[in-house]
Amino acid sequence: MSAAAIGQPFDDEPFSLTAIADEIMERHPGYRVEIIGGHLLVTPSPDAPHARALTKLMRPFIAAGLDDGDTEVLQNVGVWLPTGAEDYVIPDLAIVDADIDDHLVENNAYDPVCFRLVLEVTSSNWKDDLKTKAVAYAQAKVPVYVIVDRKHQRVHVLTDPTGEQYEHHRPYSPGETITLPRSIGAQVTLDVDQILKAAQKKAD
């Protein structure tokens, strides 16, 4: 989607995508702005099913002990990308090393070395999660990328980043279960039906 037109308050300052991103978020509270490959990605506020799916997803990670000890389960924490001076992306959910505070780069984004898993729940701009962000996370060498694809009713698990892509990409359908790599810090199994159901609007 496109954001509202932004004025030109930066005439006397060096051009900065970060400054433009900050202005968009200030003028449109609730919007998420990311910079990938030197381009702004603007995402509207998530709906209730999006948030509900994240709540359901956090539970098995926390139950497996991933929110204590060596790791934490966090939402909306920025990943600093190696693709540009201002590039960063904000996953919906992440499993991170417990010492993440020591790895702040700037603009509330952290060194990707801290991230064991990132997860996105698709919104109206679902192509960004399936394509643009898959490349960005692979370039950042994030080991595991999970996508809850509400558009096509699938859950994708991407592992083993090499260059601009993940070597392994497995889509899971309703009725299947997912066992995530133990490299995230514990054995975690996800129920695809449960996740996709939570991510849909409740019937009237």
mmCIF file of C-alpha atoms in Angstrom:
data_model
loop_
_atom_site.group_PDB
_atom_site.id
_atom_site.type_symbol
_atom_site.label_atom_id
_atom_site.label_comp_id
_atom_site.label_asym_id
_atom_site.label_seq_id
_atom_site.Cartn_x
_atom_site.Cartn_y
_atom_site.Cartn_z
ATOM 1 C CA MET A 1 0.000 0.000 0.000
ATOM 2 C CA SER A 2 1.121 3.593 -0.368
ATOM 3 C CA ALA A 3 1.434 6.088 2.424
ATOM 4 C CA ALA A 4 0.029 9.610 2.412
ATOM 5 C CA ALA A 5 2.212 12.171 0.688
ATOM 6 C CA ILE A 6 4.958 13.547 2.890
ATOM 7 C CA GLY A 7 6.044 17.180 2.814
ATOM 8 C CA GLN A 8 9.617 18.319 2.381
ATOM 9 C CA PRO A 9 10.853 19.251 5.880
ATOM 10 C CA PHE A 10 14.361 18.016 5.096
ATOM 11 C CA ASP A 11 15.465 20.636 2.527
ATOM 12 C CA ASP A 12 18.379 21.795 4.677
ATOM 13 C CA GLU A 13 19.338 18.295 5.819
ATOM 14 C CA PRO A 14 20.957 15.286 4.110
ATOM 15 C CA PHE A 15 18.366 12.975 2.536
ATOM 16 C CA SER A 16 17.409 10.341 5.081
ATOM 17 C CA LEU A 17 14.962 7.496 4.633
ATOM 18 C CA THR A 18 15.008 7.012 8.392
ATOM 19 C CA ALA A 19 13.764 10.568 8.917
ATOM 20 C CA ILE A 20 10.980 10.013 6.369
ATOM 21 C CA ALA A 21 10.047 6.718 8.070
ATOM 22 C CA ASP A 22 9.859 8.488 11.435
ATOM 23 C CA GLU A 23 7.631 11.198 9.977
ATOM 24 C CA ILE A 24 5.250 8.654 8.438
ATOM 25 C CA MET A 25 4.896 6.887 11.787
ATOM 26 C CA GLU A 26 4.349 10.194 13.563
ATOM 27 C CA ARG A 27 1.617 11.243 11.140
ATOM 28 C CA HIS A 28 0.023 7.790 10.970
ATOM 29 C CA PRO A 29 0.113 6.205 14.447
ATOM 30 C CA GLY A 30 -0.009 2.419 14.355
ATOM 31 C CA TYR A 31 1.609 2.103 10.936
ATOM 32 C CA ARG A 32 4.834 0.130 10.671
ATOM 33 C CA VAL A 33 7.564 1.469 8.421
ATOM 34 C CA GLU A 34 10.580 -0.609 7.402
ATOM 35 C CA ILE A 35 13.473 0.062 5.045
ATOM 36 C CA ILE A 36 14.572 -2.837 2.840
ATOM 37 C CA GLY A 37 17.036 -2.407 0.007
ATOM 38 C CA GLY A 38 16.718 1.355 0.245
ATOM 39 C CA HIS A 39 12.913 1.235 -0.165
ATOM 40 C CA LEU A 40 10.241 2.128 2.372
ATOM 41 C CA LEU A 41 7.687 -0.555 3.234
ATOM 42 C CA VAL A 42 4.595 0.824 4.964
ATOM 43 C CA THR A 43 2.204 -1.583 6.704
ATOM 44 C CA PRO A 44 -1.159 -0.580 8.218
ATOM 45 C CA SER A 45 -2.120 -1.378 11.793
ATOM 46 C CA PRO A 46 -2.747 -5.120 12.246
ATOM 47 C CA ASP A 47 -6.265 -6.431 12.733
ATOM 48 C CA ALA A 48 -7.460 -8.486 15.710
ATOM 49 C CA PRO A 49 -6.946 -11.898 14.021
ATOM 50 C CA HIS A 50 -3.339 -10.942 13.278
ATOM 51 C CA ALA A 51 -2.750 -10.156 16.945
ATOM 52 C CA ARG A 52 -4.657 -13.266 18.050
ATOM 53 C CA ALA A 53 -2.433 -15.495 15.892
ATOM 54 C CA LEU A 54 0.662 -13.991 17.508
ATOM 55 C CA THR A 55 -0.725 -14.702 20.981
ATOM 56 C CA LYS A 56 -1.380 -18.333 20.014
ATOM 57 C CA LEU A 57 2.096 -18.625 18.513
ATOM 58 C CA MET A 58 3.886 -17.262 21.555
ATOM 59 C CA ARG A 59 2.448 -19.948 23.834
ATOM 60 C CA PRO A 60 4.362 -23.003 22.516
ATOM 61 C CA PHE A 61 7.609 -21.017 22.452
ATOM 62 C CA ILE A 62 7.136 -19.898 26.043
ATOM 63 C CA ALA A 63 6.014 -23.385 27.125
ATOM 64 C CA ALA A 64 9.251 -24.787 25.658
ATOM 65 C CA GLY A 65 11.255 -22.480 27.916
ATOM 66 C CA LEU A 66 12.397 -20.121 25.168
ATOM 67 C CA ASP A 67 11.440 -17.012 27.113
ATOM 68 C CA ASP A 68 13.869 -17.800 29.925
ATOM 69 C CA GLY A 69 17.580 -18.501 30.184
ATOM 70 C CA ASP A 70 19.525 -18.159 26.935
ATOM 71 C CA THR A 71 16.670 -16.824 24.804
ATOM 72 C CA GLU A 72 13.665 -14.513 24.811
ATOM 73 C CA VAL A 73 10.400 -14.384 22.848
ATOM 74 C CA LEU A 74 9.825 -10.819 21.632
ATOM 75 C CA GLN A 75 7.424 -8.955 19.362
ATOM 76 C CA ASN A 76 8.197 -6.072 17.005
ATOM 77 C CA VAL A 77 11.959 -5.837 17.567
ATOM 78 C CA GLY A 78 13.947 -4.455 14.644
ATOM 79 C CA VAL A 79 16.568 -6.458 12.745
ATOM 80 C CA TRP A 80 19.399 -4.351 11.292
ATOM 81 C CA LEU A 81 20.025 -5.463 7.712
ATOM 82 C CA PRO A 82 23.397 -5.674 5.938
ATOM 83 C CA THR A 83 21.873 -4.460 2.654
ATOM 84 C CA GLY A 84 22.051 -0.694 3.182
ATOM 85 C CA ALA A 85 23.105 2.044 5.564
ATOM 86 C CA GLU A 86 19.537 2.569 6.804
ATOM 87 C CA ASP A 87 17.975 -0.854 6.155
ATOM 88 C CA TYR A 88 16.022 -2.576 8.897
ATOM 89 C CA VAL A 89 12.985 -4.831 9.194
ATOM 90 C CA ILE A 90 10.607 -5.459 12.099
ATOM 91 C CA PRO A 91 9.343 -9.051 12.400
ATOM 92 C CA ASP A 92 6.044 -9.676 14.157
ATOM 93 C CA LEU A 93 7.689 -12.209 16.476
ATOM 94 C CA ALA A 94 11.245 -13.339 17.126
ATOM 95 C CA ILE A 95 13.280 -15.755 19.197
ATOM 96 C CA VAL A 96 16.421 -13.880 20.217
ATOM 97 C CA ASP A 97 19.507 -14.422 22.325
ATOM 98 C CA ALA A 98 19.082 -13.157 25.880
ATOM 99 C CA ASP A 99 21.983 -10.717 25.470
ATOM 100 C CA ILE A 100 20.212 -8.837 22.664
ATOM 101 C CA ASP A 101 20.502 -5.548 24.592
ATOM 102 C CA ASP A 102 24.253 -5.694 23.999
ATOM 103 C CA HIS A 103 23.743 -5.766 20.216
ATOM 104 C CA LEU A 104 21.789 -2.580 19.519
ATOM 105 C CA VAL A 105 22.959 -1.022 16.261
ATOM 106 C CA GLU A 106 20.738 2.061 15.942
ATOM 107 C CA ASN A 107 17.135 3.158 15.379
ATOM 108 C CA ASN A 108 15.951 0.428 17.807
ATOM 109 C CA ALA A 109 17.276 -2.282 15.468
ATOM 110 C CA TYR A 110 19.645 -5.049 16.555
ATOM 111 C CA ASP A 111 22.424 -7.069 14.963
ATOM 112 C CA PRO A 112 20.870 -10.055 13.140
ATOM 113 C CA VAL A 113 23.367 -12.375 14.856
ATOM 114 C CA CYS A 114 21.032 -12.236 17.904
ATOM 115 C CA PHE A 115 18.028 -13.666 16.044
ATOM 116 C CA ARG A 116 17.406 -17.426 16.007
ATOM 117 C CA LEU A 117 13.943 -17.244 14.411
ATOM 118 C CA VAL A 118 11.758 -14.532 12.931
ATOM 119 C CA LEU A 119 8.058 -14.881 12.198
ATOM 120 C CA GLU A 120 5.595 -12.856 10.149
ATOM 121 C CA VAL A 121 1.801 -13.050 9.988
ATOM 122 C CA THR A 122 0.714 -11.723 6.594
ATOM 123 C CA SER A 123 -1.466 -8.648 6.189
ATOM 124 C CA SER A 124 -2.771 -6.910 3.062
ATOM 125 C CA ASN A 125 0.791 -6.611 1.726
ATOM 126 C CA TRP A 126 1.353 -10.374 1.945
ATOM 127 C CA LYS A 127 3.747 -10.417 -1.026
ATOM 128 C CA ASP A 128 6.297 -8.476 1.025
ATOM 129 C CA ASP A 129 6.396 -11.224 3.660
ATOM 130 C CA LEU A 130 6.614 -14.026 1.102
ATOM 131 C CA LYS A 131 9.169 -12.435 -1.208
ATOM 132 C CA THR A 132 10.849 -9.189 -0.120
ATOM 133 C CA LYS A 133 11.355 -10.158 3.510
ATOM 134 C CA ALA A 134 12.400 -13.715 2.653
ATOM 135 C CA VAL A 135 15.325 -12.241 0.716
ATOM 136 C CA ALA A 136 16.112 -9.706 3.451
ATOM 137 C CA TYR A 137 16.156 -12.273 6.269
ATOM 138 C CA ALA A 138 18.263 -14.651 4.167
ATOM 139 C CA GLN A 139 20.776 -11.872 3.487
ATOM 140 C CA ALA A 140 20.868 -11.175 7.235
ATOM 141 C CA LYS A 141 21.497 -14.903 7.821
ATOM 142 C CA VAL A 142 18.577 -15.344 10.214
ATOM 143 C CA PRO A 143 18.505 -19.164 10.595
ATOM 144 C CA VAL A 144 14.728 -19.756 10.586
ATOM 145 C CA TYR A 145 11.935 -17.714 9.004
ATOM 146 C CA VAL A 146 8.286 -18.669 9.580
ATOM 147 C CA ILE A 147 5.409 -17.112 7.623
ATOM 148 C CA VAL A 148 1.763 -17.494 8.582
ATOM 149 C CA ASP A 149 0.264 -17.017 5.118
ATOM 150 C CA ARG A 150 -3.333 -15.967 5.694
ATOM 151 C CA LYS A 151 -3.879 -15.301 1.987
ATOM 152 C CA HIS A 152 -3.212 -18.906 0.912
ATOM 153 C CA GLN A 153 -3.892 -20.712 4.215
ATOM 154 C CA ARG A 154 -0.393 -22.088 4.619
ATOM 155 C CA VAL A 155 2.429 -21.836 7.120
ATOM 156 C CA HIS A 156 5.861 -21.621 5.507
ATOM 157 C CA VAL A 157 9.113 -22.587 7.221
ATOM 158 C CA LEU A 158 12.338 -21.398 5.596
ATOM 159 C CA THR A 159 15.728 -22.582 6.890
ATOM 160 C CA ASP A 160 19.425 -22.544 5.997
ATOM 161 C CA PRO A 161 19.994 -19.078 4.497
ATOM 162 C CA THR A 162 22.479 -18.907 1.625
ATOM 163 C CA GLY A 163 23.035 -15.600 -0.121
ATOM 164 C CA GLU A 164 19.672 -14.088 -1.084
ATOM 165 C CA GLN A 165 17.519 -17.145 -0.390
ATOM 166 C CA TYR A 166 16.833 -19.960 2.010
ATOM 167 C CA GLU A 167 18.051 -23.355 0.879
ATOM 168 C CA HIS A 168 15.025 -25.134 2.335
ATOM 169 C CA HIS A 169 11.442 -23.875 2.056
ATOM 170 C CA ARG A 170 8.589 -26.083 3.230
ATOM 171 C CA PRO A 171 4.938 -24.974 3.108
ATOM 172 C CA TYR A 172 2.592 -26.701 5.573
ATOM 173 C CA SER A 173 -1.127 -27.177 4.988
ATOM 174 C CA PRO A 174 -4.068 -27.409 7.406
ATOM 175 C CA GLY A 175 -4.016 -30.743 9.213
ATOM 176 C CA GLU A 176 -0.227 -30.864 9.446
ATOM 177 C CA THR A 177 2.079 -30.159 12.363
ATOM 178 C CA ILE A 178 5.426 -28.397 12.216
ATOM 179 C CA THR A 179 8.493 -29.369 14.208
ATOM 180 C CA LEU A 180 10.877 -26.435 14.169
ATOM 181 C CA PRO A 181 14.669 -26.884 14.125
ATOM 182 C CA ARG A 182 16.169 -27.385 17.583
ATOM 183 C CA SER A 183 18.666 -24.669 16.730
ATOM 184 C CA ILE A 184 16.138 -22.141 18.030
ATOM 185 C CA GLY A 185 16.915 -23.446 21.525
ATOM 186 C CA ALA A 186 14.266 -26.096 22.183
ATOM 187 C CA GLN A 187 11.966 -28.508 20.413
ATOM 188 C CA VAL A 188 8.778 -26.701 19.397
ATOM 189 C CA THR A 189 5.822 -28.164 17.520
ATOM 190 C CA LEU A 190 3.167 -25.960 15.925
ATOM 191 C CA ASP A 191 -0.363 -26.981 14.974
ATOM 192 C CA VAL A 192 -1.139 -25.491 11.541
ATOM 193 C CA ASP A 193 -4.930 -25.729 11.984
ATOM 194 C CA GLN A 194 -4.805 -23.901 15.290
ATOM 195 C CA ILE A 195 -2.598 -21.113 13.937
ATOM 196 C CA LEU A 196 -4.607 -20.524 10.778
ATOM 197 C CA LYS A 197 -7.901 -20.607 12.646
ATOM 198 C CA ALA A 198 -6.673 -17.985 15.101
ATOM 199 C CA ALA A 199 -5.519 -15.817 12.197
ATOM 200 C CA GLN A 200 -8.989 -15.652 10.612
ATOM 201 C CA LYS A 201 -11.891 -13.417 11.544
ATOM 202 C CA LYS A 202 -14.322 -15.072 13.917
ATOM 203 C CA ALA A 203 -17.608 -16.141 12.366
ATOM 204 C CA ASP A 204 -20.620 -13.976 13.195
#
